[in-house]
Coordinates of N, CA and C in Angstrom, one line a residue:
Chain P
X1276 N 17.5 -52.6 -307.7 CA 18.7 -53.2 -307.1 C 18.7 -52.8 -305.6
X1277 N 18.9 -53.7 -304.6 CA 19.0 -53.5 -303.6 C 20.3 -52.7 -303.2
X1278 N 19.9 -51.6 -302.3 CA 21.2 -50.9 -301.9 C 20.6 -50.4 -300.0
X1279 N 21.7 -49.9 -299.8 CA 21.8 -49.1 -298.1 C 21.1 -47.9 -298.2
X1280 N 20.3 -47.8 -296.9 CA 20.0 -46.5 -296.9 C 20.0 -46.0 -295.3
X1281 N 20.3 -44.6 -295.5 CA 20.9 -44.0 -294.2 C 19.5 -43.0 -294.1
X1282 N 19.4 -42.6 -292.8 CA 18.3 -41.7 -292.1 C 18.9 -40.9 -290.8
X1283 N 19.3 -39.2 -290.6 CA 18.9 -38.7 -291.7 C 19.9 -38.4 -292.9
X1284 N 19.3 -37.5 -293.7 CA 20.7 -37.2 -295.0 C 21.5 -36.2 -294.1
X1285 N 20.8 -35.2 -293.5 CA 21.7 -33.9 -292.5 C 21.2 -34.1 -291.4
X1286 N 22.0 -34.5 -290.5 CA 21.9 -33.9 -289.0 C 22.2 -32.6 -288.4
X1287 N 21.7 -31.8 -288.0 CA 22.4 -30.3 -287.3 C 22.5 -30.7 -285.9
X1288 N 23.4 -30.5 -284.9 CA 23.3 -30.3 -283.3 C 23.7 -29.6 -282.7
X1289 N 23.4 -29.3 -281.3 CA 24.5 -29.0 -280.5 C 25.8 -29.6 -280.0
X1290 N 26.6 -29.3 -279.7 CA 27.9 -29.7 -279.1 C 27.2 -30.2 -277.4
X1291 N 27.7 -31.2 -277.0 CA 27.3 -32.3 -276.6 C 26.2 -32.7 -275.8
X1292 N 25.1 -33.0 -277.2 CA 24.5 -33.8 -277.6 C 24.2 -34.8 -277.8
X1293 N 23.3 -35.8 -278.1 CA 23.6 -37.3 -278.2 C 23.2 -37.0 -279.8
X1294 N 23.1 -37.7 -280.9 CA 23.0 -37.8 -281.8 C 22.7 -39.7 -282.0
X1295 N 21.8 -40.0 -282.7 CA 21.8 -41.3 -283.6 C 21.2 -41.2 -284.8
X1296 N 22.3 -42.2 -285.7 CA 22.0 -41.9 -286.9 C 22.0 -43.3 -287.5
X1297 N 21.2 -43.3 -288.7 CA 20.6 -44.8 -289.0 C 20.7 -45.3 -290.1
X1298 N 20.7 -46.3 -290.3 CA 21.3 -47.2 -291.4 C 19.9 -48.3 -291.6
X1299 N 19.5 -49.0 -292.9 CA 19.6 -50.3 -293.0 C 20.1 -51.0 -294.1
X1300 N 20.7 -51.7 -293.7 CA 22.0 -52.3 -294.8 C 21.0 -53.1 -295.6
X1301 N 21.7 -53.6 -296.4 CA 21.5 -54.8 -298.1 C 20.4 -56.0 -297.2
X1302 N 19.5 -56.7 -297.5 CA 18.3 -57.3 -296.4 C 19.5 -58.7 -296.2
X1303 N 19.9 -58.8 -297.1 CA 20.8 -60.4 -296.6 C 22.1 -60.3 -296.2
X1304 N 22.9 -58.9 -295.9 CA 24.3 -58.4 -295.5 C 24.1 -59.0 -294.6
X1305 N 25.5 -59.7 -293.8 CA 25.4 -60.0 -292.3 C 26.4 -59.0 -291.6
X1306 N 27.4 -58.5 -292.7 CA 28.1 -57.8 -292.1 C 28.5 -56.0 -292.1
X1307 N 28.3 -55.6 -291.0 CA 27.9 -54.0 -291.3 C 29.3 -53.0 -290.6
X1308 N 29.1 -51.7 -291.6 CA 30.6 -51.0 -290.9 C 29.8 -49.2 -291.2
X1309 N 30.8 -48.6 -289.8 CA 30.8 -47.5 -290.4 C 32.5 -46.8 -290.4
X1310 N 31.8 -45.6 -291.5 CA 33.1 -45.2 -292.2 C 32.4 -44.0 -291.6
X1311 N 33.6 -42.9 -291.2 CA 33.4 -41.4 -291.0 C 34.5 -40.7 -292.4
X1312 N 33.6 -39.5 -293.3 CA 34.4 -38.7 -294.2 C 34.2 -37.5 -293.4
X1313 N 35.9 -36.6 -292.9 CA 35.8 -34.8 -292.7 C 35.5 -34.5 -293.9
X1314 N 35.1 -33.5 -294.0 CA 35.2 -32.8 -295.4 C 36.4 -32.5 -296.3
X1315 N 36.5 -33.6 -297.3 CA 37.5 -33.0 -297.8 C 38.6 -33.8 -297.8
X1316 N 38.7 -35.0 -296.8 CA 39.7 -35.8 -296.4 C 39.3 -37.4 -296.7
X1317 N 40.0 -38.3 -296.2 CA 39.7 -39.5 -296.8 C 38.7 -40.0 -295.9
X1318 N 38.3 -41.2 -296.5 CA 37.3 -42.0 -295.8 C 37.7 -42.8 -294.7
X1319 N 37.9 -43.2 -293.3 CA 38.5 -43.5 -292.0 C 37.2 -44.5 -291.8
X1320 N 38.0 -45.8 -291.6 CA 36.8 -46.6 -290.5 C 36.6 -46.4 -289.2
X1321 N 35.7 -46.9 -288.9 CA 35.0 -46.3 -287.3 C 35.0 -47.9 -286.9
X1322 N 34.0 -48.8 -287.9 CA 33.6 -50.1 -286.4 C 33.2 -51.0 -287.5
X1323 N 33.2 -52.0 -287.4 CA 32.6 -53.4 -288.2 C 31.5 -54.3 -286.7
X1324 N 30.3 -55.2 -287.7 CA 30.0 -55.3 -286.7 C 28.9 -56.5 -287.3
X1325 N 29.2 -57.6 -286.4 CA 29.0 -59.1 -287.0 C 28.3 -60.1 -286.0
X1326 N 27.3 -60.8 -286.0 CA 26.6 -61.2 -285.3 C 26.6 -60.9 -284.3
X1327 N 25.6 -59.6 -284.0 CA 25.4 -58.7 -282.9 C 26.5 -58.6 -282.3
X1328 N 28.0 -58.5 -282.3 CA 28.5 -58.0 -282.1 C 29.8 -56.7 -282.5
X1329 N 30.3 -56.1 -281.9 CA 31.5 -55.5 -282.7 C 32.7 -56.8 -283.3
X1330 N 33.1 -56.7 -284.1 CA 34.1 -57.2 -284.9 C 35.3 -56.8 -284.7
X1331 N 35.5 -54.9 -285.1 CA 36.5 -54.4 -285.0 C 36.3 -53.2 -285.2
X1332 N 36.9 -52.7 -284.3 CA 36.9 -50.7 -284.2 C 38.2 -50.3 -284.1
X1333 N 37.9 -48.8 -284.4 CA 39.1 -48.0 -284.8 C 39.4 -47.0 -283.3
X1334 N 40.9 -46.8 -283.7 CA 41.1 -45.3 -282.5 C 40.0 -44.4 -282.5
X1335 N 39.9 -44.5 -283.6 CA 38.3 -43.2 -283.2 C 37.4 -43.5 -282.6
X1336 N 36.8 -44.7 -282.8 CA 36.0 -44.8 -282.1 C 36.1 -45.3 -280.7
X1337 N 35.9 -44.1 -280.0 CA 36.0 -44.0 -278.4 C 34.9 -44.2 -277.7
X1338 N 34.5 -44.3 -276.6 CA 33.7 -44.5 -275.8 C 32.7 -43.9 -275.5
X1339 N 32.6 -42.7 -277.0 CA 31.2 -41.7 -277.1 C 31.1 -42.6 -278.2
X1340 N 31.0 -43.3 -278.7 CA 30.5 -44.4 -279.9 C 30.1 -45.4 -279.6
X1341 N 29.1 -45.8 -279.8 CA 28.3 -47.2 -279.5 C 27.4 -47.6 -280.9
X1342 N 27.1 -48.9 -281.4 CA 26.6 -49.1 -282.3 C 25.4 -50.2 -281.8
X1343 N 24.5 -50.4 -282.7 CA 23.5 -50.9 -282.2 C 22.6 -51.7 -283.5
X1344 N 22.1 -53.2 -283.4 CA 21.0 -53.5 -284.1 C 19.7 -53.6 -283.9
X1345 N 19.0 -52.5 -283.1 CA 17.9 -52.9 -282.2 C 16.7 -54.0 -283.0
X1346 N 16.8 -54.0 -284.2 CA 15.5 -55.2 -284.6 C 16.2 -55.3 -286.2
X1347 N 15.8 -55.9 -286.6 CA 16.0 -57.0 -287.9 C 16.4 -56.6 -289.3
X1348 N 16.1 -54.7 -289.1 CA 16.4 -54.3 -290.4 C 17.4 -53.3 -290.0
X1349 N 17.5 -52.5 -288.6 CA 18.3 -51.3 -288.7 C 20.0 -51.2 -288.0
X1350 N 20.4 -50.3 -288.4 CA 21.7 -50.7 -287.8 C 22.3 -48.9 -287.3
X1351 N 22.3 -49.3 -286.4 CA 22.5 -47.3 -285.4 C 23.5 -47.0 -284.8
X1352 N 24.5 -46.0 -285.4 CA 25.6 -45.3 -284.9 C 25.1 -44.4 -283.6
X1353 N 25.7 -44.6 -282.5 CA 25.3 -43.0 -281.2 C 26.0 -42.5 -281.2
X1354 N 26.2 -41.4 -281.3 CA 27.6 -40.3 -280.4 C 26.9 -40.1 -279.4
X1355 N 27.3 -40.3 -277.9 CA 26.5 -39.5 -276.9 C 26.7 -38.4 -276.4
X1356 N 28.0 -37.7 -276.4 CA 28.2 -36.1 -276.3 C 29.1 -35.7 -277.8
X1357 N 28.4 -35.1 -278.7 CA 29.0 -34.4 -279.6 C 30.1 -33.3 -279.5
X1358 N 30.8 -33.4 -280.3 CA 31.8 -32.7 -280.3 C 32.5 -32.0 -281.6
X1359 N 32.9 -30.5 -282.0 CA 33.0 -29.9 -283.0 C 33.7 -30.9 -283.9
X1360 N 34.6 -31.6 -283.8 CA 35.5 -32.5 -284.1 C 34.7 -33.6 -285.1
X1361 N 33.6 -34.0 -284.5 CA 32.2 -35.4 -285.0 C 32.0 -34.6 -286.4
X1362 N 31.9 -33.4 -286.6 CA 30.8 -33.0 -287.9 C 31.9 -34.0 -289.1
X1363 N 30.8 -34.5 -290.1 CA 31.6 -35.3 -291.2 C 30.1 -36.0 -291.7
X1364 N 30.5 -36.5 -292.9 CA 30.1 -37.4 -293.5 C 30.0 -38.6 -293.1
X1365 N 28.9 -39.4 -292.5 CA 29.3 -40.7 -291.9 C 28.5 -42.1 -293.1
X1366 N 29.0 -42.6 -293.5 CA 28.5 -43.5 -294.1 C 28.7 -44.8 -293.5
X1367 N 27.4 -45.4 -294.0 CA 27.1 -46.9 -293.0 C 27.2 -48.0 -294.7
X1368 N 28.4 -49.2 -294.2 CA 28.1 -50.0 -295.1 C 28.1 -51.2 -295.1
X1369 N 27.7 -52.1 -296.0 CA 27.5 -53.5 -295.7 C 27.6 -54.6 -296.6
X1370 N 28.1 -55.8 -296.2 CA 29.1 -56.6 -297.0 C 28.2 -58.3 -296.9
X1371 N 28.3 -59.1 -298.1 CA 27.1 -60.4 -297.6 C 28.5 -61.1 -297.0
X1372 N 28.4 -62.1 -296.6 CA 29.0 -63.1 -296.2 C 28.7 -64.5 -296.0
X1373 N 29.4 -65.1 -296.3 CA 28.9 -66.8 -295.7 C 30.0 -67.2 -294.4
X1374 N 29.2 -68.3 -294.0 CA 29.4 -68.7 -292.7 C 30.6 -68.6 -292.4
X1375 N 31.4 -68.7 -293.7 CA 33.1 -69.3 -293.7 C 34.1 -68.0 -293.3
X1376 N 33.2 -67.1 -292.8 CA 33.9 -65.4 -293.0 C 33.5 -65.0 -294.9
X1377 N 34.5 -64.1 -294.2 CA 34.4 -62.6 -295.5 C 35.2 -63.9 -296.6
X1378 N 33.9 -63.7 -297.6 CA 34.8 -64.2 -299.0 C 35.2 -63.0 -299.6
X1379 N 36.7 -63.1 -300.3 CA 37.1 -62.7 -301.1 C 36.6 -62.2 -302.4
X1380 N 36.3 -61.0 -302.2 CA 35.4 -60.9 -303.2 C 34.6 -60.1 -303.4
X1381 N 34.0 -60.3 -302.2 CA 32.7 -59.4 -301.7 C 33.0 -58.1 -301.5
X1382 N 32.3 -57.0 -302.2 CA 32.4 -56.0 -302.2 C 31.2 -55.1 -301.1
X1383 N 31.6 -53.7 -300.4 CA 31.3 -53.6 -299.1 C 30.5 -52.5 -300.2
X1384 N 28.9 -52.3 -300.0 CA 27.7 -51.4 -300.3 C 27.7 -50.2 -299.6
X1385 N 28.2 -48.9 -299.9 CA 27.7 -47.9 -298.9 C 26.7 -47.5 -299.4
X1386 N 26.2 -46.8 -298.3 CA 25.1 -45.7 -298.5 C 25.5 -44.3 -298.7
X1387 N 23.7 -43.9 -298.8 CA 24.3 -42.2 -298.8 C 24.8 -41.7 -298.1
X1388 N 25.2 -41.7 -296.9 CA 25.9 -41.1 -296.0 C 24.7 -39.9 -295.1
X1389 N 24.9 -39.7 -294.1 CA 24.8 -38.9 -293.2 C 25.5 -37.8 -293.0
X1390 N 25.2 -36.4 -293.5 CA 26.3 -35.3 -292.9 C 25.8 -34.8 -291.7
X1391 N 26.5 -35.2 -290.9 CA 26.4 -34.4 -289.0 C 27.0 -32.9 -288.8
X1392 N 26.6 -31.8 -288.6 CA 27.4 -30.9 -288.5 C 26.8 -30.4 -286.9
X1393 N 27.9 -30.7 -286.1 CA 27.8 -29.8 -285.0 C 28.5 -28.8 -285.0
X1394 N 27.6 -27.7 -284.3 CA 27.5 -26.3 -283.7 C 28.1 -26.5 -282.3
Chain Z
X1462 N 50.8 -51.0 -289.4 CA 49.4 -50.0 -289.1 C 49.6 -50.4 -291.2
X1463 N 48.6 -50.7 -291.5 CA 48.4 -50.8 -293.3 C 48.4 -48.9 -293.5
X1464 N 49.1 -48.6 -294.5 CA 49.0 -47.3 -295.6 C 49.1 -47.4 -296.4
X1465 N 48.0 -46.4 -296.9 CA 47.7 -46.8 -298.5 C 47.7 -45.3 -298.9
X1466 N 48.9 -45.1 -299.9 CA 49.0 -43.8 -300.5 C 48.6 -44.3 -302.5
X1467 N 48.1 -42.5 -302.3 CA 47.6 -42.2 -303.3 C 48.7 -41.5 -304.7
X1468 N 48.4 -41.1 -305.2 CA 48.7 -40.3 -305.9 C 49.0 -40.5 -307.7
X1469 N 48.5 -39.1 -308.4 CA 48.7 -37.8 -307.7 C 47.0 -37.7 -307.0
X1470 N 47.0 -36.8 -306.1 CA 46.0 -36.5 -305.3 C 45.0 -35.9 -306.3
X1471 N 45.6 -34.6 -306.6 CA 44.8 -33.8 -308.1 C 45.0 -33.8 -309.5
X1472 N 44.3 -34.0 -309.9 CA 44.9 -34.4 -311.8 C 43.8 -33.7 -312.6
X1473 N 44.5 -32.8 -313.8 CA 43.5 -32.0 -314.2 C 43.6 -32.5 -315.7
X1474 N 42.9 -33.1 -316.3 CA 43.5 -33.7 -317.6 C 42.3 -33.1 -318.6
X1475 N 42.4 -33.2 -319.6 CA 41.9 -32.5 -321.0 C 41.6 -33.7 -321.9
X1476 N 40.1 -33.9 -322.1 CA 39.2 -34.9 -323.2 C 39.9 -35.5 -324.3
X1477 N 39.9 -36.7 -324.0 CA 40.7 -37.4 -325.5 C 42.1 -38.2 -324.9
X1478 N 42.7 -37.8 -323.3 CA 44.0 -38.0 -322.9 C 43.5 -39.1 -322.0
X1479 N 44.8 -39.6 -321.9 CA 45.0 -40.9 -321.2 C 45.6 -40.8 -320.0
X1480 N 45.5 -41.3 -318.7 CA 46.3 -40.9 -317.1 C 46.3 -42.2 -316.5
X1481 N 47.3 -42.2 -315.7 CA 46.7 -43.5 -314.9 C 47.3 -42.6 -313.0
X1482 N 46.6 -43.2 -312.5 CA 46.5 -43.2 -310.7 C 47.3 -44.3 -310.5
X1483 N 48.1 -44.1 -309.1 CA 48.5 -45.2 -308.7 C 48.0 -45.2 -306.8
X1484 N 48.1 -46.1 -306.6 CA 48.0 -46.9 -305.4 C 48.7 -47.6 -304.4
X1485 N 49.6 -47.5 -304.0 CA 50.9 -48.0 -303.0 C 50.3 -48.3 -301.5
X1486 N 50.3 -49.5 -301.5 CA 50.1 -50.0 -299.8 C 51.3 -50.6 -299.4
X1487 N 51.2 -50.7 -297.8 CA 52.3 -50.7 -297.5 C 52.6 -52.4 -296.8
X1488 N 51.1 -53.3 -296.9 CA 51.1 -54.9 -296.2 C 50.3 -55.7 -296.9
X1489 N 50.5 -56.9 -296.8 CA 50.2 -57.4 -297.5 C 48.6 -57.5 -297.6
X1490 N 47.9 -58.1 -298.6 CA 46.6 -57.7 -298.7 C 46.0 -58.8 -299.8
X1491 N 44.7 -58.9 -299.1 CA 44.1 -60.2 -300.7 C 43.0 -59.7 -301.0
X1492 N 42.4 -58.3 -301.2 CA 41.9 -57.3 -301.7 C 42.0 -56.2 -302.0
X1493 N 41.7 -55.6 -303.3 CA 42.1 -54.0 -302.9 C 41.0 -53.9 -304.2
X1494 N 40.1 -52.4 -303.3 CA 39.1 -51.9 -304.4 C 39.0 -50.8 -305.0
X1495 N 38.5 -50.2 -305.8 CA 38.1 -48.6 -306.3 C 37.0 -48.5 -306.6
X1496 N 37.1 -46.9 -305.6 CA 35.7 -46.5 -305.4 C 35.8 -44.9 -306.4
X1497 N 34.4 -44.6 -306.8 CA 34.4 -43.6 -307.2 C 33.3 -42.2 -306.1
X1498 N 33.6 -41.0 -305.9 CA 33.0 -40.5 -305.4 C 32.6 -39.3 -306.2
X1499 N 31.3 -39.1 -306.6 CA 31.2 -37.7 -307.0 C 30.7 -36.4 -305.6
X1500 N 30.9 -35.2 -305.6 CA 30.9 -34.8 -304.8 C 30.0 -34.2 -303.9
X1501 N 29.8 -34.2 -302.1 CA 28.2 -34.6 -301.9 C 27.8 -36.1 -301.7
X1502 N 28.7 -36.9 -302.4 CA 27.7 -38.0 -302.8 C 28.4 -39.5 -302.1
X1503 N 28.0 -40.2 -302.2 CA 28.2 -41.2 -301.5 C 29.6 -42.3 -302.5
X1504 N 30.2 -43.4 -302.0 CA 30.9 -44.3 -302.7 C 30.3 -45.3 -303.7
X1505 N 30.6 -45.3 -305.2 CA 30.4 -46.3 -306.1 C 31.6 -47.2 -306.2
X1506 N 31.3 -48.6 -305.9 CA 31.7 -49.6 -306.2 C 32.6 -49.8 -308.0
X1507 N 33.9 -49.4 -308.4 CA 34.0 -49.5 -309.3 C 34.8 -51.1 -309.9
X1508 N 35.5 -51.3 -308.8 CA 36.5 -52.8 -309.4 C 37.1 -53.0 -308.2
X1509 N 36.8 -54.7 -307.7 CA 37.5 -55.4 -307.1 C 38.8 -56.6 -307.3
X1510 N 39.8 -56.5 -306.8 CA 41.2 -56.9 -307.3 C 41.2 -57.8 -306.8
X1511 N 41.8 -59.4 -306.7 CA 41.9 -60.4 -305.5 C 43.0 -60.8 -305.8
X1512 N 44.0 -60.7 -306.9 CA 45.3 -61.6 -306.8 C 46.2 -60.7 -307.9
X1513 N 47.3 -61.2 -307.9 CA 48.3 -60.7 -308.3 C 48.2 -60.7 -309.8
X1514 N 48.7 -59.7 -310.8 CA 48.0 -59.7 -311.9 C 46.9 -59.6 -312.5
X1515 N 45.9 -59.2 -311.9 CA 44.7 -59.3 -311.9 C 44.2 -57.8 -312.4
X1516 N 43.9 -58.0 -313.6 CA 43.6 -56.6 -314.7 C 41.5 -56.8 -314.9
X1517 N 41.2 -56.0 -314.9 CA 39.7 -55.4 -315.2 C 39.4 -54.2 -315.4
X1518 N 38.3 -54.3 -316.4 CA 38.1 -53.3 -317.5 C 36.6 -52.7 -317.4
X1519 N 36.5 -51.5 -317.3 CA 34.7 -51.1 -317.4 C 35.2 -49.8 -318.3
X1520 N 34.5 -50.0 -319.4 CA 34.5 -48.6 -320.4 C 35.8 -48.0 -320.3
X1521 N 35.8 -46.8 -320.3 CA 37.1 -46.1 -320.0 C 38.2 -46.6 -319.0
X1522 N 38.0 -46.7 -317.6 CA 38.7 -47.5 -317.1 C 38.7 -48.5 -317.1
X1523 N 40.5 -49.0 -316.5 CA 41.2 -50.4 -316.3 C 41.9 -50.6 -315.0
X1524 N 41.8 -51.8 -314.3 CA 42.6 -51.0 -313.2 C 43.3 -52.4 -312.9
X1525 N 44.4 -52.6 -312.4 CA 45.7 -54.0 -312.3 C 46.1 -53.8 -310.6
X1526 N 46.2 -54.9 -310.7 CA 46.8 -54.9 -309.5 C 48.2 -55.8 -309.5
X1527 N 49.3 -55.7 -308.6 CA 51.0 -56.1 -308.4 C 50.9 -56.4 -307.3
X1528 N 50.8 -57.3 -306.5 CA 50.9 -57.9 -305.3 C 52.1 -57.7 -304.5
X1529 N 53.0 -58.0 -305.4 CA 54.3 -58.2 -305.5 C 55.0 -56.8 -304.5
X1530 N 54.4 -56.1 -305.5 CA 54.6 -54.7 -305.5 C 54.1 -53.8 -304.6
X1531 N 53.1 -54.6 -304.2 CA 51.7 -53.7 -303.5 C 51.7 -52.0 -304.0
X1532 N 50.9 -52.3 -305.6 CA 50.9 -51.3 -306.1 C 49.5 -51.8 -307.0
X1533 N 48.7 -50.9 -307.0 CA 47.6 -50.7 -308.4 C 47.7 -49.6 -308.9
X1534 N 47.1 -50.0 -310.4 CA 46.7 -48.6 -311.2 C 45.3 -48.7 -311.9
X1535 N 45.3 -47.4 -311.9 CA 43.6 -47.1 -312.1 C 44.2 -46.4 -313.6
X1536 N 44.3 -47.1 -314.7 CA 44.1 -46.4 -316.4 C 43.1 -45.9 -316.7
X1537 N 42.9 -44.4 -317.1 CA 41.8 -44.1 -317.8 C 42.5 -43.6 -319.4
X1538 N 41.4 -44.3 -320.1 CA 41.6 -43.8 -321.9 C 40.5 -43.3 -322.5
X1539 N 41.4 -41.7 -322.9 CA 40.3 -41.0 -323.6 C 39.4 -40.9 -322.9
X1540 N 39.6 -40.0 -321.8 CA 38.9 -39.7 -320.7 C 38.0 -38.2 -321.5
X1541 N 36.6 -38.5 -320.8 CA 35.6 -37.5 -320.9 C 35.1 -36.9 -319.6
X1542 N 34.4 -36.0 -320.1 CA 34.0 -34.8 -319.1 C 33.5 -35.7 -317.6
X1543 N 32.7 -36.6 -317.6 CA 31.7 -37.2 -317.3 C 32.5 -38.5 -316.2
X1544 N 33.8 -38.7 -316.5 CA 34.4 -39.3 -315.8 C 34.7 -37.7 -314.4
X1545 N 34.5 -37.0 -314.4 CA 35.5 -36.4 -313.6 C 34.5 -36.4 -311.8
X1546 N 35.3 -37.1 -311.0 CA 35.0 -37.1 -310.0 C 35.9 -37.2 -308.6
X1547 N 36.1 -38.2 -307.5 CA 37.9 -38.1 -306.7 C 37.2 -39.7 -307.0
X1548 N 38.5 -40.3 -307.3 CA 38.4 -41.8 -306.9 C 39.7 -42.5 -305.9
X1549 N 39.0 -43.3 -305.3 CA 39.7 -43.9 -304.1 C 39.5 -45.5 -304.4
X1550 N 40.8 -45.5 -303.9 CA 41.4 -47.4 -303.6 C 41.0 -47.5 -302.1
X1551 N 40.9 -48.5 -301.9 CA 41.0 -49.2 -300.3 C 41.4 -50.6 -300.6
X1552 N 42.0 -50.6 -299.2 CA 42.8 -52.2 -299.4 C 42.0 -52.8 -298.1
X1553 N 41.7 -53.9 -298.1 CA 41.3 -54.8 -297.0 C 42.6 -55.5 -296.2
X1554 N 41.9 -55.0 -294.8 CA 42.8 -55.6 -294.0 C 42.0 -56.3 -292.9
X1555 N 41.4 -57.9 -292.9 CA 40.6 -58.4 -292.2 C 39.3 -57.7 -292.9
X1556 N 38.4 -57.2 -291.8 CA 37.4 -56.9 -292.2 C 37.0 -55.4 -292.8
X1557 N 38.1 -54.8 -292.4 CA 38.3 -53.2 -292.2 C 38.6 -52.9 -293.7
X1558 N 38.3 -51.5 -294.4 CA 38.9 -51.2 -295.4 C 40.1 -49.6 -294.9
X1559 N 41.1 -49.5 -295.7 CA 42.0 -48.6 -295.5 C 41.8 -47.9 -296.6
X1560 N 41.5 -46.8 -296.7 CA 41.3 -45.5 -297.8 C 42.7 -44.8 -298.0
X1561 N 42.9 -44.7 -299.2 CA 44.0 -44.0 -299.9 C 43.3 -42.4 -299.6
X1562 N 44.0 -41.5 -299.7 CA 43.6 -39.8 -299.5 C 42.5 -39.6 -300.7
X1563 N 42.3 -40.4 -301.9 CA 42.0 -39.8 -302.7 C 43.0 -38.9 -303.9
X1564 N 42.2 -39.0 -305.3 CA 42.4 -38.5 -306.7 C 41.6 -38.1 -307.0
X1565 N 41.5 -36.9 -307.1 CA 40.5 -35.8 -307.5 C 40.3 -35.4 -309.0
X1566 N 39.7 -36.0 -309.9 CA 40.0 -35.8 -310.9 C 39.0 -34.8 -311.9
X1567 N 40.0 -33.4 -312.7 CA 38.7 -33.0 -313.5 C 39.3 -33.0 -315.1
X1568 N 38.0 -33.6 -315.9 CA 38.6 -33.6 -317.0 C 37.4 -32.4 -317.7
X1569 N 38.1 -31.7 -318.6 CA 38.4 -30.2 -319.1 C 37.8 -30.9 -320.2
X1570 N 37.1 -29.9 -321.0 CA 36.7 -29.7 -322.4 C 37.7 -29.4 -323.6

């Protein structure tokens, strides 16, 4: 069964850092999101992101967040200066779609998630 | 701003017993899902809802949705060890999903 897969499973860093962490979604998803989990707390969206562009982002996601499709299969979260605040669970996921928008219906595939812990 | 409250957050229930979770959003919505998380581990896909009255069933769990109401419930019967994990609703809003805090559930021998 085709599913998401994230790279790496742990990230360690320093406090500010750049960090990128990688995704490639479902091979016929068109549409891709990431979710940030703290530990312990609920799952918070970060960004949707739909023919090469953003769709829709959250207050969180501030202007140390950039997302990226650089080629045909991958899909890349940046933080460019890390911050004690970033460490979490980030999971990348992804939803098929037809041309008509999001059908109803369609359910959104995460992956394993990414744990980031900055030092 | 869409909120989507949980509760109860923690439920400790004992093999053979029946519970149900609820789910309260606060706008209107033409999806709402449940996800299951074991811990460490990533979100499973459990049931998606699209309209009002709209009941579905996998093994142990059932889960309904009240439009009306902007309310779902997640039934579990004769719940086993093997169910116990946190499970989360999210409602769609556009493209975005909104996460309930989570139901943390352990079921006891």
């Amino acid at each position: 069964e085709p599913e998401v897969t994230q790279t790496p499973s742990h990230q360690v860093t320093q406090m500010g850092q750049e960090v990128i962490l990688r995704c490639v979604p479902i091979s016929n998803h068109l549409y891709f999101y990431w979710y940030r989990q703290i530990l312990g707390q609920k799952v918070e969206f970060l960004v949707s992101f739909y023919n090469n562009e953003i769709s829709e982002k959250s207050e969180i996601f501030d202007d140390q967040f950039s997302v990226e499709r650089p080629d045909g299969s991958n899909f890349t979260l940046k933080i460019r200066s890390t911050k004690l605040e970033d460490s979490a669970m980030y999971f990348c996921a992804s939803i098929f779609v037809r041309t008509s928008g999001v059908r109803s219906g369609d359910t959104q595939y995460f992956g394993p998630g990414t744990r980031l812990t900055v030092l | 701003e869409l909120k989507v409250e949980q509760n109860p957050l923690f439920l400790s229930m004992q093999e053979g017993k029946n519970y149900t979770i609820y789910c309260n959003y606060s706008t209107t919505s033409d999806r709402l899902y449940w996800y299951r998380q074991d811990p460490g581990k990533s979100l499973e896909s459990l049931f998606v809802l699209l309209s009002n009255g709209a009941v579905k069933q996998e093994g142990r769990l059932m889960a309904s949705l009240d439009t009306k109401a902007r309310l779902s419930t997640l039934h579990i019967t004769a719940a086993v060890h093997d169910l116990s994990a946190t499970y989360f609703c999210a409602v769609a809003s556009g493209s975005r999903l909104t996460f309930g805090e989570g139901t943390q559930l352990t079921v006891n021998p």
